CSV table of C-alpha atoms and ligand atoms in Angstrom, one decimal:
chain,number,residue,atom,x,y,z
M,1,MET,CA,-3.3,3.3,-29.7
M,2,ALA,CA,-0.5,4.1,-27.5
M,3,GLU,CA,1.9,1.0,-26.7
M,4,PRO,CA,0.9,-0.7,-23.5
M,5,ILE,CA,3.7,-0.6,-20.6
M,6,ARG,CA,5.6,-3.9,-20.3
M,7,THR,CA,8.7,-3.7,-18.3
M,8,GLY,CA,10.0,-1.7,-15.3
M,9,ASP,CA,12.0,0.6,-17.6
M,10,ASP,CA,9.1,1.4,-19.6
M,11,TYR,CA,7.3,2.1,-16.7
M,12,ILE,CA,9.9,4.6,-15.6
M,13,GLU,CA,9.8,6.1,-19.0
M,14,SER,CA,6.1,6.4,-19.0
M,15,LEU,CA,6.3,8.9,-15.9
M,16,ARG,CA,8.2,11.1,-17.4
M,17,ASN,CA,7.2,14.4,-18.7
M,18,ARG,CA,3.8,14.7,-17.2
M,19,ASN,CA,4.5,18.3,-16.0
M,20,LEU,CA,2.8,17.3,-12.6
M,21,THR,CA,2.7,20.3,-9.9
M,22,VAL,CA,4.8,18.2,-7.0
M,23,PHE,CA,6.6,20.0,-3.9
M,24,LEU,CA,8.9,18.4,-1.9
M,25,MET,CA,10.9,20.1,0.6
M,26,GLY,CA,10.0,23.7,-0.4
M,27,GLU,CA,10.3,23.5,-3.8
M,28,LYS,CA,8.9,22.5,-7.3
M,29,VAL,CA,10.2,19.3,-8.4
M,30,ALA,CA,10.9,19.5,-12.1
M,31,GLU,CA,11.0,15.6,-12.8
M,32,PRO,CA,10.2,13.6,-10.2
M,33,VAL,CA,11.4,10.5,-12.1
M,34,ASP,CA,14.9,12.2,-11.8
M,35,HIS,CA,14.7,13.3,-7.8
M,36,PRO,CA,17.2,11.3,-5.9
M,37,VAL,CA,14.8,11.3,-3.0
M,38,ILE,CA,11.9,10.0,-5.1
M,39,ARG,CA,13.4,7.5,-7.4
M,40,PRO,CA,13.6,4.8,-5.1
M,41,SER,CA,10.0,4.6,-4.7
M,42,ILE,CA,9.5,4.6,-8.5
M,43,ASN,CA,12.2,1.6,-8.3
M,44,ALA,CA,9.5,-0.3,-6.2
M,45,LEU,CA,7.1,0.1,-8.6
M,46,ALA,CA,9.1,-0.8,-11.3
M,47,ALA,CA,9.6,-4.1,-9.4
M,48,THR,CA,5.9,-4.9,-10.1
M,49,TYR,CA,6.2,-4.8,-13.9
M,50,ASP,CA,9.1,-6.9,-14.1
M,51,LEU,CA,8.1,-9.6,-11.9
M,52,ALA,CA,5.2,-9.8,-14.4
M,53,VAL,CA,7.5,-10.6,-17.1
M,54,ASP,CA,9.7,-12.8,-15.2
M,55,GLN,CA,7.1,-15.0,-13.2
M,56,PRO,CA,3.6,-14.2,-15.3
M,57,ASP,CA,2.2,-17.1,-13.4
M,58,LEU,CA,3.1,-15.3,-10.1
M,59,ALA,CA,2.2,-11.5,-11.2
M,60,ALA,CA,0.0,-12.0,-14.0
M,61,ALA,CA,-3.6,-13.4,-15.1
M,62,ASP,CA,-6.0,-13.9,-17.8
M,63,SER,CA,-8.6,-11.3,-17.6
M,64,SER,CA,-12.0,-11.8,-19.6
M,65,ILE,CA,-12.6,-8.2,-19.4
M,66,VAL,CA,-10.3,-7.9,-22.2
M,67,ASP,CA,-9.4,-11.6,-22.8
M,68,ALA,CA,-6.0,-11.5,-22.7
M,69,PRO,CA,-3.4,-11.7,-19.8
M,70,VAL,CA,-2.8,-8.7,-17.8
M,71,ASN,CA,-0.8,-7.6,-14.6
M,72,ARG,CA,-2.3,-9.0,-11.4
M,73,PHE,CA,-2.6,-5.7,-10.0
M,74,LEU,CA,-4.9,-4.6,-12.5
M,75,HIS,CA,-6.9,-8.0,-12.6
M,76,VAL,CA,-10.7,-8.3,-11.3
M,77,THR,CA,-10.1,-11.8,-9.4
M,78,GLU,CA,-12.4,-14.8,-11.2
M,79,SER,CA,-12.0,-17.0,-8.4
M,80,ALA,CA,-10.7,-17.6,-4.6
M,81,ASP,CA,-7.5,-19.0,-6.3
M,82,ASP,CA,-7.0,-15.7,-7.8
M,83,VAL,CA,-7.4,-13.8,-4.3
M,84,VAL,CA,-4.8,-16.2,-3.1
M,85,ALA,CA,-2.6,-15.4,-5.8
M,86,GLN,CA,-2.3,-11.7,-4.9
M,87,ASN,CA,-1.2,-12.2,-1.4
M,88,LYS,CA,1.6,-14.7,-2.8
M,89,MET,CA,2.7,-11.9,-5.2
M,90,GLN,CA,2.4,-9.4,-2.4
M,91,ARG,CA,5.1,-11.5,-0.1
M,92,LYS,CA,7.3,-11.8,-3.0
M,93,LEU,CA,7.3,-8.3,-4.0
M,94,GLY,CA,8.0,-7.4,-0.2
M,95,GLN,CA,10.8,-9.7,-0.2
M,96,LEU,CA,12.3,-8.5,-3.2
M,97,THR,CA,11.9,-4.7,-2.3
M,98,GLY,CA,12.0,-4.5,1.5
M,99,THR,CA,9.1,-1.8,1.5
M,100,CYS,CA,5.8,-0.7,0.3
M,101,PHE,CA,5.6,-1.3,-3.4
M,102,GLN,CA,2.2,0.9,-3.8
M,103,ARG,CA,0.3,-0.9,-6.3
M,104,CYS,CA,-2.2,-3.0,-4.1
M,105,VAL,CA,-4.3,0.1,-3.1
M,106,GLY,CA,-5.2,0.2,-6.5
M,107,MET,CA,-5.9,-3.6,-6.9
M,108,ASP,CA,-8.0,-3.4,-4.3
M,109,ALA,CA,-9.8,-0.2,-5.4
M,110,ILE,CA,-10.6,-1.9,-8.5
M,111,ASN,CA,-11.8,-5.1,-7.0
M,112,SER,CA,-14.2,-3.3,-4.7
M,113,THR,CA,-15.6,-0.4,-7.2
M,114,PHE,CA,-16.4,-3.3,-9.4
M,115,SER,CA,-18.7,-4.9,-7.5
M,116,VAL,CA,-20.0,-2.1,-5.7
M,117,THR,CA,-21.0,-0.2,-9.3
M,118,PHE,CA,-22.9,-3.5,-9.5
M,119,ASP,CA,-24.9,-3.2,-6.4
M,120,ILE,CA,-25.6,0.4,-7.0
M,121,ASP,CA,-26.8,-0.2,-10.3
M,122,ALA,CA,-29.2,-2.9,-9.0
M,123,GLU,CA,-30.8,-0.5,-6.5
M,124,HIS,CA,-30.9,2.8,-8.7
M,125,GLY,CA,-30.9,1.6,-12.2
M,126,THR,CA,-27.8,3.5,-13.0
M,127,ALA,CA,-25.1,2.5,-15.6
M,128,TYR,CA,-22.2,2.7,-13.3
M,129,HIS,CA,-21.2,-0.9,-13.6
M,130,GLN,CA,-20.4,-1.1,-17.8
M,131,ARG,CA,-18.5,2.4,-17.3
M,132,PHE,CA,-16.3,1.3,-14.7
M,133,THR,CA,-15.3,-1.9,-16.8
M,134,THR,CA,-14.7,0.1,-19.9
M,135,TRP,CA,-12.8,2.3,-18.2
M,136,LEU,CA,-10.9,-0.7,-16.4
M,137,ALA,CA,-10.6,-2.6,-20.0
M,138,GLU,CA,-8.1,0.6,-21.1
M,139,MET,CA,-5.9,0.5,-17.9
M,140,GLN,CA,-5.8,-3.6,-18.2
M,141,ARG,CA,-4.8,-2.9,-21.8
M,142,MET,CA,-2.5,0.0,-20.9
M,143,ASN,CA,-0.9,-1.7,-17.9
M,144,PHE,CA,-1.3,1.6,-15.8
M,145,VAL,CA,-0.8,2.0,-12.4
M,146,ILE,CA,-3.9,2.9,-10.5
M,147,GLY,CA,-3.9,4.6,-7.1
M,148,GLY,CA,-6.8,4.4,-4.8
M,149,ALA,CA,-7.6,7.7,-2.8
M,150,MET,CA,-9.7,7.2,-0.1
M,151,THR,CA,-8.2,9.2,3.1
M,152,ASP,CA,-9.9,12.7,3.3
M,153,PRO,CA,-8.2,15.3,5.8
M,154,LYS,CA,-11.4,14.8,7.9
M,155,GLY,CA,-11.2,18.1,10.4
M,156,ASP,CA,-13.1,18.0,13.1
M,157,ARG,CA,-13.6,14.0,13.9
M,158,SER,CA,-16.8,14.6,15.9
M,159,LYS,CA,-18.7,16.2,12.7
M,160,ALA,CA,-19.8,14.6,9.5
M,161,PRO,CA,-18.8,16.0,6.4
M,162,SER,CA,-21.4,18.4,5.5
M,163,GLU,CA,-21.1,19.7,9.2
M,164,GLN,CA,-17.4,20.6,8.8
M,165,ALA,CA,-16.6,24.5,9.3
M,166,ASP,CA,-14.8,24.0,6.1
M,167,PRO,CA,-16.9,22.2,3.5
M,168,ASP,CA,-13.6,21.1,1.8
M,169,MET,CA,-12.2,18.9,4.6
M,170,TYR,CA,-13.9,15.4,2.4
M,171,VAL,CA,-13.9,15.3,-1.2
M,172,ARG,CA,-17.2,16.4,-2.5
M,173,VAL,CA,-19.1,17.7,-5.9
M,174,THR,CA,-19.2,21.5,-6.4
M,175,GLU,CA,-20.7,21.5,-9.5
M,176,ARG,CA,-22.8,18.8,-12.0
M,177,ARG,CA,-22.7,19.8,-15.6
M,178,GLY,CA,-23.8,18.3,-18.8
M,179,ASP,CA,-20.4,16.8,-19.8
M,180,GLY,CA,-19.5,15.8,-16.1
M,181,ILE,CA,-18.7,16.8,-12.7
M,182,VAL,CA,-16.3,19.1,-10.7
M,183,ILE,CA,-14.6,17.9,-7.5
M,184,ARG,CA,-12.7,19.9,-4.8
M,185,GLY,CA,-11.0,18.9,-1.4
M,186,ALA,CA,-7.9,16.9,-0.5
M,187,LYS,CA,-6.9,13.2,-0.1
M,188,ALA,CA,-4.1,12.8,2.8
M,189,HIS,CA,-1.2,10.4,2.9
M,190,GLN,CA,-1.6,8.7,-0.5
M,191,THR,CA,0.4,5.4,-1.4
M,192,GLY,CA,2.5,5.9,-4.6
M,193,ALA,CA,0.1,8.8,-5.5
M,194,ILE,CA,2.5,10.6,-8.1
M,195,ASN,CA,4.0,7.1,-9.3
M,196,SER,CA,0.2,6.4,-10.7
M,197,HIS,CA,-1.4,7.1,-13.7
M,198,TRP,CA,-4.7,7.4,-12.5
M,199,PHE,CA,-6.2,7.0,-9.3
M,200,ILE,CA,-9.9,6.4,-8.0
M,201,VAL,CA,-11.6,8.6,-5.6
M,202,MET,CA,-13.5,7.1,-3.1
M,203,PRO,CA,-15.4,8.4,0.1
M,204,THR,CA,-13.9,7.6,3.2
M,205,ILE,CA,-16.7,7.2,5.7
M,206,ARG,CA,-20.2,6.3,6.1
M,207,LEU,CA,-22.2,9.1,4.9
M,208,GLY,CA,-25.9,10.3,5.4
M,209,GLU,CA,-28.6,12.2,3.0
M,210,ALA,CA,-27.1,15.6,3.9
M,211,ASP,CA,-23.5,14.4,2.6
M,212,ARG,CA,-25.0,13.5,-0.7
M,213,ASP,CA,-22.4,15.6,-2.7
M,214,TYR,CA,-19.6,13.9,-0.6
M,215,ALA,CA,-20.9,10.3,-2.0
M,216,VAL,CA,-18.6,10.4,-5.2
M,217,THR,CA,-16.4,7.6,-7.0
M,218,CYS,CA,-14.5,8.7,-9.8
M,219,ALA,CA,-11.4,7.8,-11.9
M,220,VAL,CA,-8.9,10.8,-12.5
M,221,PRO,CA,-5.9,10.9,-14.4
M,222,VAL,CA,-2.8,11.8,-12.4
M,223,GLU,CA,-2.1,14.8,-14.7
M,224,ALA,CA,-5.7,16.3,-14.8
M,225,PRO,CA,-5.5,20.1,-14.3
M,226,GLY,CA,-6.4,21.2,-10.8
M,227,LEU,CA,-4.3,18.8,-9.0
M,228,THR,CA,-1.3,19.5,-6.8
M,229,TYR,CA,1.0,16.9,-4.8
M,230,ILE,CA,3.0,17.5,-1.8
M,231,TYR,CA,5.5,15.0,-0.8
M,232,GLY,CA,5.6,13.2,2.5
M,233,ARG,CA,9.0,13.2,4.2
M,234,GLN,CA,10.2,9.9,5.3
M,235,SER,CA,12.5,9.3,8.2
M,236,CYS,CA,16.5,9.6,7.0
M,237,ASP,CA,15.4,10.2,3.2
M,238,THR,CA,17.7,12.6,2.5
M,239,ARG,CA,20.6,9.9,3.6
M,240,ILE,CA,20.5,8.9,-0.5
M,241,LEU,CA,21.9,12.6,-1.0
M,242,ASP,CA,24.9,12.3,1.1
M,243,GLY,CA,26.7,10.7,-1.4
M,244,GLY,CA,27.8,6.6,-1.4
M,245,GLU,CA,24.8,4.2,-1.0
M,246,ILE,CA,25.8,2.0,2.1
M,247,ASP,CA,24.5,4.7,5.0
M,248,ALA,CA,21.0,4.8,2.9
M,249,GLY,CA,20.5,1.1,4.2
M,250,ASN,CA,18.2,0.2,1.1
M,251,ALA,CA,19.3,2.6,-1.5
M,252,LEU,CA,17.5,1.1,-4.4
M,253,TYR,CA,13.6,1.0,-2.9
M,254,SER,CA,11.6,3.1,-0.9
M,255,GLY,CA,7.7,3.8,-0.3
M,256,GLN,CA,5.8,7.1,-1.2
M,257,GLU,CA,3.1,9.4,0.0
M,258,ALA,CA,2.1,12.5,-0.9
M,259,MET,CA,-1.0,14.6,-0.1
M,260,ILE,CA,-3.1,15.1,-3.5
M,261,ILE,CA,-5.0,18.7,-3.4
M,262,LEU,CA,-8.1,18.8,-5.9
M,263,ASP,CA,-8.7,22.4,-6.9
M,264,ASP,CA,-12.0,22.2,-8.9
M,265,VAL,CA,-11.0,19.1,-11.0
M,266,PHE,CA,-13.4,18.1,-14.0
M,267,VAL,CA,-14.5,14.5,-14.3
M,268,PRO,CA,-16.4,13.5,-17.4
M,269,TRP,CA,-19.3,11.4,-17.0
M,270,GLU,CA,-17.5,8.3,-18.4
M,271,HIS,CA,-15.2,8.1,-15.2
M,272,VAL,CA,-17.8,8.9,-12.6
M,273,PHE,CA,-19.0,5.5,-10.9
M,274,MET,CA,-20.9,7.1,-7.9
M,275,ASP,CA,-22.8,10.4,-7.6
M,276,GLY,CA,-25.1,10.7,-4.5
M,277,GLU,CA,-25.8,7.4,-4.0
M,278,PHE,CA,-24.7,8.1,-0.3
M,279,GLU,CA,-25.9,4.8,1.4
M,280,PHE,CA,-23.2,2.9,-0.8
M,281,ALA,CA,-20.3,4.7,0.7
M,282,ALA,CA,-19.9,2.7,3.5
M,283,THR,CA,-20.3,-0.6,1.6
M,284,LEU,CA,-17.4,0.6,-0.7
M,285,VAL,CA,-15.2,1.9,2.2
M,286,GLU,CA,-15.7,-1.6,4.1
M,287,ARG,CA,-15.2,-3.8,0.7
M,288,PHE,CA,-12.0,-1.9,0.0
M,289,THR,CA,-10.7,-2.0,3.4
M,290,SER,CA,-11.5,-5.5,3.6
M,291,TYR,CA,-9.8,-6.5,0.2
M,292,HIS,CA,-6.7,-4.0,1.5
M,293,ARG,CA,-6.4,-5.4,5.2
M,294,ARG,CA,-5.5,-8.8,3.9
M,295,SER,CA,-3.0,-7.2,1.3
M,296,TYR,CA,-0.8,-6.2,4.2
M,297,VAL,CA,0.6,-9.9,4.0
M,298,CYS,CA,3.0,-7.5,1.9
M,299,LYS,CA,4.7,-7.0,5.3
M,300,SER,CA,5.4,-10.6,5.8
M,301,GLY,CA,7.7,-10.4,2.6
M,302,VAL,CA,9.2,-7.5,4.1
M,303,GLY,CA,9.7,-9.5,7.3
M,304,ASP,CA,11.4,-11.8,5.5
M,305,VAL,CA,14.4,-9.6,4.5
M,306,LEU,CA,14.2,-8.5,8.3
M,307,ILE,CA,14.4,-11.7,9.6
M,308,GLY,CA,17.2,-12.8,7.2
M,309,ALA,CA,19.0,-9.4,7.9
M,310,ALA,CA,18.9,-10.3,11.7
M,311,ALA,CA,20.2,-13.5,11.2
M,312,LEU,CA,23.2,-12.3,9.1
M,313,ALA,CA,24.1,-9.5,11.9
M,314,ALA,CA,24.4,-12.7,14.6
M,315,GLU,CA,26.5,-14.7,11.8
M,316,TYR,CA,28.9,-11.8,11.2
M,317,ASN,CA,29.2,-11.4,15.3
M,318,GLY,CA,30.1,-14.8,15.3
M,319,VAL,CA,26.8,-15.7,17.8
M,320,GLU,CA,24.7,-17.5,15.6
M,321,THR,CA,24.9,-20.9,17.2
M,322,ALA,CA,23.9,-19.3,21.0
M,323,SER,CA,20.9,-21.1,21.8
M,324,HIS,CA,18.9,-17.7,22.6
M,325,ILE,CA,19.9,-16.5,19.3
M,326,LYS,CA,18.3,-19.4,17.8
M,327,ASP,CA,15.0,-18.7,20.0
M,328,LYS,CA,15.0,-15.5,18.8
M,329,LEU,CA,14.9,-16.0,15.1
M,330,VAL,CA,12.3,-18.5,15.9
M,331,GLU,CA,10.2,-16.2,17.4
M,332,MET,CA,10.7,-13.7,14.4
M,333,ASN,CA,9.4,-16.2,12.2
M,334,HIS,CA,6.5,-17.3,14.2
M,335,LEU,CA,5.3,-13.9,14.3
M,336,ASN,CA,5.9,-13.4,10.7
M,337,GLU,CA,3.8,-16.2,9.6
M,338,THR,CA,1.2,-15.3,12.0
M,339,ILE,CA,0.7,-12.2,9.9
M,340,TYR,CA,0.8,-14.3,6.6
M,341,GLY,CA,-1.6,-16.9,8.1
M,342,GLY,CA,-4.5,-14.5,8.7
M,343,GLY,CA,-4.1,-12.9,5.3
M,344,ILE,CA,-3.9,-16.1,3.3
M,345,ALA,CA,-6.3,-17.9,5.2
M,346,ALA,CA,-8.6,-14.6,4.4
M,347,SER,CA,-8.3,-14.6,0.8
M,348,HIS,CA,-8.6,-18.9,0.6
M,349,GLU,CA,-12.2,-18.0,2.3
M,350,SER,CA,-13.0,-16.0,-0.5
M,351,PHE,CA,-16.8,-15.7,-1.6
M,352,GLN,CA,-18.4,-14.7,-4.8
M,353,THR,CA,-20.0,-11.5,-5.0
M,354,ASP,CA,-23.5,-10.5,-7.1
M,355,ALA,CA,-21.3,-8.9,-9.6
M,356,GLY,CA,-19.2,-12.3,-10.0
M,357,ASN,CA,-16.1,-11.3,-8.9
M,358,TRP,CA,-14.4,-12.8,-5.7
M,359,GLU,CA,-14.0,-11.1,-2.1
M,360,ASN,CA,-12.0,-12.5,0.8
M,361,ASP,CA,-13.1,-12.9,4.4
M,362,ALA,CA,-13.6,-9.8,6.4
M,363,LEU,CA,-13.2,-10.9,9.6
M,364,LEU,CA,-9.5,-12.7,8.8
M,365,ALA,CA,-8.9,-9.8,6.8
M,366,ASN,CA,-8.9,-7.8,9.7
M,367,VAL,CA,-7.4,-10.0,12.1
M,368,CYS,CA,-4.4,-10.2,9.6
M,369,LYS,CA,-4.3,-6.3,9.5
M,370,HIS,CA,-5.0,-6.3,13.2
M,371,ASN,CA,-1.5,-8.6,13.6
M,372,VAL,CA,0.2,-6.2,11.1
M,373,THR,CA,-0.4,-3.3,13.5
M,374,ARG,CA,1.8,-4.9,16.3
M,375,PHE,CA,4.0,-7.7,15.3
M,376,PRO,CA,6.4,-5.8,13.3
M,377,TYR,CA,7.1,-3.7,16.4
M,378,GLU,CA,8.3,-6.7,17.9
M,379,LEU,CA,9.9,-8.0,15.0
M,380,GLY,CA,11.8,-4.7,14.9
M,381,ARG,CA,12.7,-5.1,18.4
M,382,LEU,CA,14.1,-8.7,18.3
M,383,ALA,CA,16.3,-7.6,15.0
M,384,GLN,CA,17.6,-4.5,17.0
M,385,ASP,CA,18.3,-7.0,19.8
M,386,LEU,CA,20.1,-9.2,17.2
M,387,ALA,CA,21.9,-6.0,15.4
M,388,GLY,CA,23.6,-4.7,18.5
M,389,GLY,CA,24.0,-1.0,19.5
M,390,LEU,CA,26.7,-0.2,16.5
M,391,MET,CA,23.5,-0.4,14.3
M,392,VAL,CA,22.9,3.5,15.7
M,393,THR,CA,26.5,4.7,16.9
M,394,MET,CA,28.1,3.5,13.4
M,395,PRO,CA,30.2,6.2,11.6
M,396,SER,CA,29.4,7.3,8.0
M,397,GLN,CA,30.3,5.5,5.0
M,398,GLN,CA,32.7,8.6,4.4
M,399,ASP,CA,34.6,7.8,7.5
M,400,PHE,CA,35.1,4.4,6.3
M,401,GLU,CA,36.5,5.6,2.9
M,402,HIS,CA,38.5,8.4,4.7
M,403,PRO,CA,42.5,7.8,4.4
M,404,GLU,CA,43.0,8.3,8.3
M,405,ALA,CA,40.0,7.3,9.5
M,406,GLY,CA,38.9,4.5,7.6
M,407,PRO,CA,41.6,2.1,8.1
M,408,ILE,CA,41.1,2.8,12.0
M,409,LEU,CA,37.4,1.7,11.5
M,410,GLU,CA,37.9,-1.1,9.7
M,411,LYS,CA,40.4,-2.7,12.5
M,412,TYR,CA,38.1,-2.0,15.3
M,413,LEU,CA,34.5,-2.7,13.8
M,414,GLN,CA,35.9,-6.2,12.4
M,415,GLY,CA,33.1,-9.0,13.6
M,416,ARG,CA,34.2,-12.6,12.6
M,417,SER,CA,37.4,-12.5,11.0
M,418,ASP,CA,36.3,-14.1,7.6
M,419,VAL,CA,33.3,-11.5,7.3
M,420,SER,CA,34.7,-8.2,5.9
M,421,THR,CA,33.7,-4.9,8.0
M,422,GLU,CA,31.8,-3.3,5.2
M,423,ASP,CA,29.4,-6.4,4.7
M,424,ARG,CA,28.7,-6.0,8.6
M,425,MET,CA,28.4,-2.4,8.1
M,426,ARG,CA,25.8,-3.4,5.2
M,427,VAL,CA,23.5,-5.2,7.1
M,428,LEU,CA,23.4,-3.2,10.2
M,429,ARG,CA,22.3,-0.2,7.8
M,430,LEU,CA,19.8,-2.2,6.3
M,431,ILE,CA,18.6,-3.1,9.7
M,432,GLU,CA,18.6,0.6,10.6
M,433,ASN,CA,16.6,1.6,7.5
M,434,MET,CA,13.8,-1.0,7.9
M,435,THR,CA,13.4,0.0,11.6
M,436,LEU,CA,14.2,3.5,12.2
M,437,GLY,CA,15.1,5.1,9.0
M,438,ARG,CA,13.8,5.3,5.4
M,439,ASN,CA,11.6,2.2,5.2
M,440,ALA,CA,10.3,2.2,9.0
M,441,VAL,CA,7.7,4.6,7.3
M,442,GLY,CA,6.3,1.2,5.7
M,443,TYR,CA,7.5,-1.4,7.7
M,444,LEU,CA,6.1,0.2,11.2
M,445,THR,CA,3.9,3.4,10.8
M,446,GLU,CA,2.0,2.2,7.6
M,447,SER,CA,1.9,-1.1,9.3
M,448,LEU,CA,0.1,0.7,12.2
M,449,HIS,CA,-2.2,3.0,10.2
M,450,GLY,CA,-2.1,2.2,6.9
M,451,ALA,CA,-5.6,0.8,5.6
M,452,GLY,CA,-7.1,2.1,8.9
M,453,SER,CA,-5.5,2.1,12.4
M,454,PRO,CA,-5.8,-0.4,15.0
M,455,GLN,CA,-9.2,1.0,16.5
M,456,ALA,CA,-11.0,0.5,13.1
M,457,GLN,CA,-10.2,-3.2,12.9
M,458,ARG,CA,-11.1,-3.8,16.6
M,459,ILE,CA,-14.7,-2.2,15.5
M,460,LEU,CA,-15.0,-4.4,12.6
M,461,ILE,CA,-13.6,-7.8,14.6
M,462,GLY,CA,-16.2,-6.9,17.1
M,463,ARG,CA,-19.3,-6.6,14.5
M,464,GLN,CA,-18.1,-9.8,12.5
M,465,SER,CA,-17.7,-12.2,15.6
M,466,ASP,CA,-21.2,-13.3,15.8
M,467,MET,CA,-21.2,-13.2,19.5
M,468,ASN,CA,-25.0,-14.3,19.6
M,469,LYS,CA,-23.8,-17.7,17.9
M,470,LYS,CA,-21.2,-18.4,20.2
M,471,LYS,CA,-23.4,-18.0,23.5
M,472,SER,CA,-25.9,-20.2,22.0
M,473,LEU,CA,-23.0,-22.9,21.5
M,474,ALA,CA,-22.4,-22.1,25.0
M,475,LYS,CA,-25.8,-22.4,26.6
M,476,LYS,CA,-26.3,-25.6,24.8
M,477,LEU,CA,-23.4,-27.5,26.0
M,478,ALA,CA,-23.9,-26.0,29.5
M,479,GLY,CA,-27.8,-26.9,29.4
M,480,ILE,CA,-28.9,-23.5,29.8
M,481,GLY,CA,-32.5,-23.0,27.8
M,482,GLU,CA,-33.0,-20.3,25.2
W,1,SF4,FE1,0.8,-2.6,-1.2
W,1,SF4,FE2,1.6,-3.3,1.3
W,1,SF4,FE3,2.2,-0.9,0.1
W,1,SF4,FE4,-0.4,-1.4,1.2
W,1,SF4,S1,1.5,-1.2,2.2
W,1,SF4,S2,0.2,-0.7,-1.0
W,1,SF4,S3,-0.4,-3.6,0.8
W,1,SF4,S4,2.8,-3.1,-0.6
W,2,FE,FE1,-1.4,1.4,2.4
């Protein structure tokens, strides 16, 4: 039996020599692990392993599936406390990395697939749940990274999957054989795709009878034949190639999104967890997004870093005691804790599913994610306000190191005399990185569109608000008869 992965370093080694087909900027990447643009995203995932070693209370949990402690990202929740603990771990990792550490997608995918397979079996007499649990036990034992692949390219948004001009716009089953199925299509902007060991393919929208072939959930190893990955660019990602590390802003960590092309990929039956049960596609999407929308408390951890950076920038400028500066920092904390409050409350309000695991409250989860689509932008605005314009006009690390230009910059870009110009530059570059640069991808645009764009949450908030109950409360107090 292969040795399980334990530390961040073990994890990084486990990604080597996989012979993946990965394109980045028009070139095939020979070894993603050693690619300087990709490596910071791998480091962010490695932090999820090291945290489980350093703080097992926070990032590990006892799994009754394998009867042993497992990484919390692979744990099926066994209590409401387990759901709450996920959020605490996510905030911590946001604080440690300042970006998207990519592993929550898999955590939310396994928890939703766990209960949906149970429900399908109850309705159809299938055996998906046992299959799924057997596969998951191996993932837990090996401590693998699981990705969740939900978002299809979608083509013409006004048409169902089976009505598209090109039938491959949503992932579908193209062949059923004695030993398994063959699937084709693509999944767009998949978080941590090539940093995973396996991913779970899931449907992305409500499906009808005609879409039966699109109702497929299955597990696929990242190195399966027929897979191609096209790496997504991130703003300022090539700063890391310029030499030095100051201009990168956060030279250690970044997120990762890639497009996955599935060109007739074979999946053996033991890894198929839904095939044709179209009426459960919407259930799976709703459960997954409910978990994932409150997972976005990760951004409150990233917000902690940004607030700290804004406070440091003010301090280095010598303005930290001005009342409007203090007030802006209070405002930033208020917004950030509001994000956290919605998510952690959703987790505390968890209920037990028929399959036995625990699921967070959907209304509060959608409120959390909806706040995440707005507040990081306001937090970013306030951080830029406190940083000042130098954040975007500052010369490069190379200029600071130049024998002629360097001393000039040192002299004129000094803030408070007891703070080094370099430290001032470093903190401004971090704010730039998080609000305009590479990690603004994770902090801003991923906050807006990840786990569903704002309108998706508004639909669910509308659906889950129980307006009839609210109206009858009002009628009762106003003395209006039913
Ligand atoms: Fe986790 Fe947040 Fe990244 Fe989603 S955006 S995978 S919740 S860190
Ligand atoms: Fe995401």
